[in-house]
mmCIF file of C-alpha atoms in Angstrom:
data_model
loop_
_atom_site.group_PDB
_atom_site.id
_atom_site.type_symbol
_atom_site.label_atom_id
_atom_site.label_comp_id
_atom_site.label_asym_id
_atom_site.label_seq_id
_atom_site.Cartn_x
_atom_site.Cartn_y
_atom_site.Cartn_z
ATOM 1 C CA MET Y 9 -12.185 -4.040 -2.689
ATOM 2 C CA LEU Y 10 -9.201 -6.195 -1.739
ATOM 3 C CA PRO Y 11 -6.345 -6.560 -4.262
ATOM 4 C CA LEU Y 12 -5.427 -9.869 -5.862
ATOM 5 C CA LYS Y 13 -2.226 -11.754 -5.108
ATOM 6 C CA SER Y 14 0.566 -11.824 -7.708
ATOM 7 C CA THR Y 15 -0.778 -15.218 -8.819
ATOM 8 C CA GLY Y 16 -4.146 -13.605 -9.587
ATOM 9 C CA GLU Y 17 -5.873 -15.442 -6.719
ATOM 10 C CA GLU Y 18 -8.062 -13.769 -4.125
ATOM 11 C CA LEU Y 19 -6.903 -13.500 -0.523
ATOM 12 C CA ASN Y 20 -8.237 -16.266 1.711
ATOM 13 C CA ARG Y 21 -9.887 -15.616 5.063
ATOM 14 C CA ASN Y 22 -6.661 -15.472 7.115
ATOM 15 C CA GLU Y 23 -4.896 -13.387 4.465
ATOM 16 C CA ARG Y 24 -7.786 -10.906 4.379
ATOM 17 C CA LYS Y 25 -7.529 -10.585 8.146
ATOM 18 C CA LEU Y 26 -3.793 -9.884 7.914
ATOM 19 C CA TYR Y 27 -4.319 -7.406 5.065
ATOM 20 C CA LYS Y 28 -6.754 -5.375 7.192
ATOM 21 C CA SER Y 29 -4.501 -5.412 10.249
ATOM 22 C CA THR Y 30 -1.557 -4.330 8.065
ATOM 23 C CA GLN Y 31 -3.654 -1.402 6.864
ATOM 24 C CA LYS Y 32 -3.992 -0.281 10.490
ATOM 25 C CA TYR Y 33 -0.193 -0.437 10.852
ATOM 26 C CA PHE Y 34 0.295 2.012 7.983
ATOM 27 C CA PHE Y 35 -2.270 4.447 9.369
ATOM 28 C CA LYS Y 36 -1.120 4.104 12.979
ATOM 29 C CA ASN Y 37 2.550 4.960 12.364
ATOM 30 C CA LYS Y 38 4.193 7.926 10.677
ATOM 31 C CA VAL Y 39 5.929 7.401 7.325
ATOM 32 C CA ASP Y 40 9.423 7.861 8.740
ATOM 33 C CA LYS Y 41 8.756 5.047 11.237
ATOM 34 C CA TRP Y 42 7.750 2.471 8.625
ATOM 35 C CA SER Y 43 10.233 -0.380 8.455
ATOM 36 C CA VAL Y 44 10.047 -4.054 7.628
ATOM 37 C CA PRO Y 45 11.324 -5.313 11.029
ATOM 38 C CA GLN Y 46 8.793 -3.141 12.848
ATOM 39 C CA TYR Y 47 6.039 -4.348 10.524
ATOM 40 C CA TYR Y 48 6.882 -8.017 11.212
ATOM 41 C CA LYS Y 49 6.754 -7.416 14.970
ATOM 42 C CA TYR Y 50 3.375 -5.714 14.579
ATOM 43 C CA GLU Y 51 1.769 -8.375 12.387
ATOM 44 C CA GLU Y 52 3.100 -11.231 14.529
ATOM 45 C CA ARG Y 53 1.184 -9.740 17.453
ATOM 46 C CA LYS Y 54 -1.894 -9.754 15.216
ATOM 47 C CA GLY Y 55 -1.590 -13.431 14.379
ATOM 48 C CA GLY Y 56 0.377 -13.074 11.151
ATOM 49 C CA LYS Y 57 3.027 -15.521 12.338
ATOM 50 C CA LYS Y 58 0.694 -18.347 11.301
ATOM 51 C CA LEU Y 59 1.039 -17.377 7.635
ATOM 52 C CA GLN Y 60 4.011 -18.150 5.384
ATOM 53 C CA VAL Y 61 6.714 -15.486 5.116
ATOM 54 C CA ASN Y 62 6.155 -15.003 1.378
ATOM 55 C CA VAL Y 63 2.457 -14.250 2.041
ATOM 56 C CA ARG Y 64 3.321 -11.683 4.712
ATOM 57 C CA LYS Y 65 5.825 -10.042 2.384
ATOM 58 C CA GLU Y 66 3.354 -9.888 -0.473
ATOM 59 C CA ILE Y 67 0.689 -8.252 1.686
ATOM 60 C CA PHE Y 68 3.252 -5.684 2.821
ATOM 61 C CA GLU Y 69 4.073 -5.013 -0.862
ATOM 62 C CA MET Y 70 0.378 -4.497 -1.696
ATOM 63 C CA HIS Y 71 0.203 -1.718 0.871
ATOM 64 C CA LEU Y 72 3.434 -0.147 -0.344
ATOM 65 C CA ASP Y 73 2.056 0.052 -3.906
ATOM 66 C CA HIS Y 74 -1.190 1.560 -2.653
ATOM 67 C CA GLN Y 75 0.573 4.151 -0.491
ATOM 68 C CA LEU Y 76 2.920 5.153 -3.324
ATOM 69 C CA GLN Y 77 -0.008 5.743 -5.688
ATOM 70 C CA ASN Y 78 -1.683 7.882 -3.013
ATOM 71 C CA GLY Y 79 1.458 9.996 -2.634
ATOM 72 C CA ALA Y 80 2.096 8.938 0.970
ATOM 73 C CA PHE Y 81 5.849 8.805 0.432
ATOM 74 C CA THR Y 82 8.564 9.370 -2.133
ATOM 75 C CA ALA Y 83 9.906 6.863 -4.642
ATOM 76 C CA THR Y 84 13.150 6.764 -2.606
ATOM 77 C CA LYS Y 85 11.306 5.590 0.510
ATOM 78 C CA TYR Y 86 9.273 3.137 -1.582
ATOM 79 C CA LEU Y 87 12.360 1.510 -3.112
ATOM 80 C CA LYS Y 88 14.092 1.337 0.268
ATOM 81 C CA LEU Y 89 11.160 -0.537 1.807
ATOM 82 C CA LYS Y 90 10.839 -2.776 -1.256
ATOM 83 C CA ASN Y 91 14.471 -3.790 -0.996
ATOM 84 C CA GLU Y 92 14.203 -4.337 2.750
ATOM 85 C CA SER Y 93 11.226 -6.629 2.334
ATOM 86 C CA LYS Y 94 12.909 -8.543 -0.511
ATOM 87 C CA VAL Y 95 9.469 -8.863 -2.100
ATOM 88 C CA ALA Y 96 10.578 -7.747 -5.520
ATOM 89 C CA GLN Y 97 14.348 -7.508 -5.365
ATOM 90 C CA LEU Y 98 15.997 -6.939 -8.703
ATOM 91 C CA SER Y 99 17.587 -10.186 -9.798
ATOM 92 C CA PRO Y 100 21.368 -10.336 -10.464
ATOM 93 C CA PRO Y 101 20.807 -10.318 -14.254
ATOM 94 C CA VAL Y 102 18.949 -7.008 -13.925
ATOM 95 C CA GLN Y 103 21.777 -5.447 -11.963
ATOM 96 C CA GLN Y 104 24.583 -6.820 -14.131
ATOM 97 C CA LYS Y 105 23.197 -6.997 -17.677
ATOM 98 C CA ASP Y 106 19.984 -4.971 -17.451
ATOM 99 C CA LEU Y 107 17.990 -8.129 -18.200
ATOM 100 C CA ILE Y 108 14.495 -8.301 -16.775
ATOM 101 C CA ILE Y 109 12.370 -11.384 -16.103
ATOM 102 C CA ALA Y 110 9.124 -9.930 -17.413
ATOM 103 C CA GLY Y 111 6.074 -11.370 -15.691
ATOM 104 C CA ARG Y 112 8.331 -13.430 -13.379
ATOM 105 C CA SER Y 113 8.726 -16.113 -16.033
ATOM 106 C CA PRO Y 114 12.215 -17.531 -16.754
ATOM 107 C CA ASN Y 115 11.203 -17.715 -20.413
ATOM 108 C CA ASN Y 116 10.605 -13.970 -20.575
ATOM 109 C CA TYR Y 117 14.097 -12.513 -20.284
ATOM 110 C CA ILE Y 118 14.186 -9.147 -22.030
ATOM 111 C CA ASN Y 119 16.657 -6.301 -22.226
ATOM 112 C CA GLY Y 120 15.351 -3.486 -20.036
ATOM 113 C CA SER Y 121 17.281 -0.828 -21.953
ATOM 114 C CA ASP Y 122 15.169 -1.628 -25.029
ATOM 115 C CA TYR Y 123 12.178 -0.048 -23.255
ATOM 116 C CA ILE Y 124 13.525 2.188 -20.478
ATOM 117 C CA ARG Y 125 14.877 5.553 -21.646
ATOM 118 C CA LYS Y 126 18.446 6.313 -20.626
ATOM 119 C CA ASP Y 127 17.644 9.921 -19.716
ATOM 120 C CA LEU Y 128 15.098 8.990 -17.026
ATOM 121 C CA PRO Y 129 15.969 9.457 -13.325
ATOM 122 C CA ASP Y 130 17.372 6.328 -11.642
ATOM 123 C CA GLN Y 131 14.355 6.098 -9.320
ATOM 124 C CA THR Y 132 11.977 6.051 -12.283
ATOM 125 C CA LYS Y 133 14.053 3.364 -13.995
ATOM 126 C CA ASN Y 134 13.923 1.172 -10.886
ATOM 127 C CA LEU Y 135 10.171 1.631 -10.501
ATOM 128 C CA LEU Y 136 9.668 0.677 -14.150
ATOM 129 C CA ARG Y 137 11.800 -2.462 -13.746
ATOM 130 C CA LEU Y 138 9.805 -3.528 -10.692
ATOM 131 C CA GLU Y 139 6.533 -3.013 -12.572
ATOM 132 C CA MET Y 140 7.810 -4.927 -15.605
ATOM 133 C CA GLU Y 141 8.686 -7.931 -13.415
ATOM 134 C CA LYS Y 142 5.193 -8.248 -11.943
ATOM 135 C CA ASP Y 143 2.660 -10.790 -13.158
ATOM 136 C CA ILE Y 144 -0.372 -9.519 -15.047
ATOM 137 C CA SER Y 145 -3.400 -9.372 -12.756
ATOM 138 C CA THR Y 146 -6.403 -11.489 -13.691
ATOM 139 C CA SER Y 147 -8.498 -8.319 -13.308
ATOM 140 C CA ASP Y 148 -6.571 -6.578 -16.105
ATOM 141 C CA GLU Y 149 -8.555 -6.115 -19.294
ATOM 142 C CA ALA Y 150 -8.317 -5.332 -22.982
ATOM 143 C CA GLY Y 151 -9.456 -1.997 -24.371
ATOM 144 C CA PHE Y 152 -7.803 1.231 -25.430
ATOM 145 C CA ILE Y 153 -5.183 3.599 -24.105
ATOM 146 C CA TYR Y 154 -6.377 7.074 -25.054
ATOM 147 C CA MET Y 155 -4.790 10.497 -25.099
ATOM 148 C CA PHE Y 156 -6.661 13.771 -25.106
ATOM 149 C CA THR Y 157 -5.778 17.375 -24.374
ATOM 150 C CA ILE Y 158 -7.078 20.638 -23.019
ATOM 151 C CA VAL Y 159 -5.524 24.087 -23.328
ATOM 152 C CA ASN Y 160 -4.675 25.816 -20.067
ATOM 153 C CA SER Y 161 -7.116 28.749 -19.822
ATOM 154 C CA GLN Y 162 -4.624 30.836 -17.817
ATOM 155 C CA ASN Y 163 -1.701 30.153 -20.140
ATOM 156 C CA LYS Y 164 -2.766 29.159 -23.636
ATOM 157 C CA SER Y 165 0.821 28.363 -24.632
ATOM 158 C CA LYS Y 166 0.733 25.344 -22.312
ATOM 159 C CA GLN Y 167 -0.831 22.139 -23.498
ATOM 160 C CA TYR Y 168 -1.744 19.449 -20.996
ATOM 161 C CA PHE Y 169 -2.297 15.826 -21.949
ATOM 162 C CA LYS Y 170 -4.284 13.150 -20.149
ATOM 163 C CA ILE Y 171 -3.565 9.474 -20.725
ATOM 164 C CA GLY Y 172 -6.204 7.012 -19.580
ATOM 165 C CA ARG Y 173 -7.696 3.625 -20.341
ATOM 166 C CA GLY Y 174 -11.153 2.400 -21.228
ATOM 167 C CA LYS Y 175 -13.265 0.174 -23.442
ATOM 168 C CA ASP Y 176 -15.530 2.868 -24.911
ATOM 169 C CA VAL Y 177 -13.338 5.943 -25.273
ATOM 170 C CA GLU Y 178 -15.906 8.141 -27.009
ATOM 171 C CA LYS Y 179 -18.483 7.476 -24.297
ATOM 172 C CA ARG Y 180 -15.886 8.286 -21.649
ATOM 173 C CA LEU Y 181 -15.080 11.641 -23.245
ATOM 174 C CA LYS Y 182 -18.752 12.557 -23.528
ATOM 175 C CA GLN Y 183 -19.081 11.890 -19.797
ATOM 176 C CA TRP Y 184 -16.176 14.301 -19.207
ATOM 177 C CA GLU Y 185 -17.758 16.985 -21.363
ATOM 178 C CA LYS Y 186 -21.130 16.631 -19.637
ATOM 179 C CA LYS Y 187 -19.707 16.563 -16.122
ATOM 180 C CA CYS Y 188 -16.899 19.115 -16.488
ATOM 181 C CA SER Y 189 -16.544 22.612 -17.861
ATOM 182 C CA TYR Y 190 -14.175 21.985 -20.758
ATOM 183 C CA ASN Y 191 -14.187 20.213 -24.094
ATOM 184 C CA ALA Y 192 -11.774 17.320 -24.431
ATOM 185 C CA ASN Y 193 -9.940 16.968 -27.724
ATOM 186 C CA LEU Y 194 -9.261 13.276 -28.390
ATOM 187 C CA LEU Y 195 -5.870 13.025 -30.071
ATOM 188 C CA GLU Y 196 -5.529 9.284 -30.510
ATOM 189 C CA LYS Y 197 -6.460 5.912 -29.056
ATOM 190 C CA PHE Y 198 -4.405 2.727 -29.106
ATOM 191 C CA LYS Y 199 -5.689 -0.837 -28.950
ATOM 192 C CA CYS Y 200 -4.199 -2.614 -25.934
ATOM 193 C CA LYS Y 201 -4.453 -6.113 -24.471
ATOM 194 C CA TYR Y 202 -3.600 -5.198 -20.870
ATOM 195 C CA THR Y 203 -4.719 -1.616 -20.289
ATOM 196 C CA HIS Y 204 -4.094 -1.536 -16.519
ATOM 197 C CA ARG Y 205 -0.445 -2.576 -16.832
ATOM 198 C CA VAL Y 206 0.302 -0.324 -19.799
ATOM 199 C CA GLU Y 207 -1.343 2.720 -18.192
ATOM 200 C CA ARG Y 208 0.693 2.170 -15.024
ATOM 201 C CA LEU Y 209 3.979 1.956 -16.979
ATOM 202 C CA ILE Y 210 3.126 5.104 -18.955
ATOM 203 C CA HIS Y 211 2.267 7.084 -15.832
ATOM 204 C CA LEU Y 212 5.491 5.944 -14.139
ATOM 205 C CA GLU Y 213 7.653 7.061 -17.069
ATOM 206 C CA LEU Y 214 5.902 10.431 -17.305
ATOM 207 C CA SER Y 215 5.822 11.056 -13.541
ATOM 208 C CA ASN Y 216 8.450 13.802 -13.772
ATOM 209 C CA ILE Y 217 6.223 15.899 -16.081
ATOM 210 C CA LYS Y 218 3.023 15.355 -14.099
ATOM 211 C CA VAL Y 219 1.134 18.550 -13.244
ATOM 212 C CA SER Y 220 -1.299 19.359 -10.458
ATOM 213 C CA LEU Y 221 -4.341 21.232 -11.696
ATOM 214 C CA PRO Y 222 -6.767 23.180 -9.472
ATOM 215 C CA PRO Y 223 -10.214 21.680 -8.783
ATOM 216 C CA CYS Y 224 -12.380 21.485 -11.893
ATOM 217 C CA SER Y 225 -14.837 24.396 -12.073
ATOM 218 C CA GLY Y 226 -17.460 22.002 -13.439
ATOM 219 C CA CYS Y 227 -17.445 18.933 -11.165
ATOM 220 C CA LYS Y 228 -15.341 20.518 -8.353
ATOM 221 C CA GLU Y 229 -13.088 17.460 -8.251
ATOM 222 C CA ILE Y 230 -9.308 17.358 -8.771
ATOM 223 C CA HIS Y 231 -8.473 15.483 -11.961
ATOM 224 C CA LYS Y 232 -5.224 13.513 -11.774
ATOM 225 C CA GLU Y 233 -2.776 12.134 -14.319
ATOM 226 C CA TRP Y 234 -2.326 15.301 -16.377
ATOM 227 C CA PHE Y 235 1.055 15.788 -18.042
ATOM 228 C CA ASP Y 236 2.770 18.888 -19.414
ATOM 229 C CA GLY Y 237 3.851 18.144 -22.986
ATOM 230 C CA GLY Y 238 6.175 21.144 -22.993
ATOM 231 C CA LEU Y 239 8.411 19.517 -20.398
ATOM 232 C CA ILE Y 240 9.134 16.526 -22.620
ATOM 233 C CA SER Y 241 9.221 18.266 -26.008
ATOM 234 C CA ASN Y 242 12.879 19.218 -25.589
ATOM 235 C CA THR Y 243 13.780 15.636 -26.586
ATOM 236 C CA LYS Y 244 12.891 15.245 -30.278
ATOM 237 C CA GLY Y 245 9.753 16.653 -31.823
ATOM 238 C CA SER Y 246 6.700 18.063 -30.077
ATOM 239 C CA GLY Y 247 5.266 17.062 -26.719
ATOM 240 C CA LEU Y 248 2.513 15.188 -28.551
ATOM 241 C CA LYS Y 249 5.026 13.107 -30.527
ATOM 242 C CA ALA Y 250 7.129 12.396 -27.435
ATOM 243 C CA ILE Y 251 4.163 11.228 -25.337
ATOM 244 C CA LYS Y 252 2.793 9.170 -28.220
ATOM 245 C CA LYS Y 253 6.166 7.435 -28.445
ATOM 246 C CA VAL Y 254 5.992 6.571 -24.726
ATOM 247 C CA ILE Y 255 2.519 5.035 -25.148
ATOM 248 C CA GLN Y 256 3.542 2.981 -28.179
ATOM 249 C CA ASN Y 257 6.700 1.805 -26.398
ATOM 250 C CA TRP Y 258 4.801 0.202 -23.493
ATOM 251 C CA ILE Y 259 2.128 -1.308 -25.717
ATOM 252 C CA THR Y 260 4.953 -2.896 -27.728
ATOM 253 C CA PHE Y 261 6.498 -4.213 -24.485
ATOM 254 C CA CYS Y 262 3.260 -5.945 -23.451
ATOM 255 C CA ASP Y 263 2.724 -7.290 -26.984
ATOM 256 C CA GLN Y 264 6.194 -8.852 -26.953
ATOM 257 C CA VAL Y 265 5.905 -10.383 -23.489
ATOM 258 C CA TYR Y 266 2.231 -11.379 -23.339
ATOM 259 C CA GLY Y 267 1.122 -11.448 -26.982
ATOM 260 C CA PRO Y 268 -0.692 -8.782 -29.061
ATOM 261 C CA ALA Y 269 -4.271 -7.669 -28.427
#
């Protein structure tokens, strides 16, 4: 399924063609060879010169986001390519006063430091700012952000949390219990107007406490987006309280910028 443009519109025929040829560029070349000038030379040979520069840049950005989520490169490489492409450059107010144009609307200036923790790594802060400046996709939907836990069977002192999104949380957890070999303990669910955006912001902030679990003994798949509460509990309170605060923070951000659910 092809992604939507930042305006929420679908790609037209020529844009779809360029998107697919760009995909071949990413697979054809090694990560350390990816660069914006090289990409432009490649896509011009594929007929991309006919499209406006802003369209070509946006398609390049779509692939960058996809590759980052798949772990193809580090956040450092991602930010370098983002800045080269000038697709989502931080505006001067962001650099000077930490003001962010949320949702790319001049009426939505907010103070980034109200939502971004000071103790986060600089790369994480930059990734959060870039995400906050994006428009909400028309495919985003209302529902719940949920948090549940399992206890590590090898080390019962460790508690892992999963944060996800869905419309029917209880049904989702029953599917987990039926398909997998552990019982999920639902800790809390939060009503949310834009679950896709909020989940993405939460996962970005918690990326430094993300854990890789072995394949599930029940479904044999590798479950992603698990977080170690013990690695964040050295702030204030337990890991549960700290992660809950992160969830509530980003729901509050979306409520302020786009209106409550």
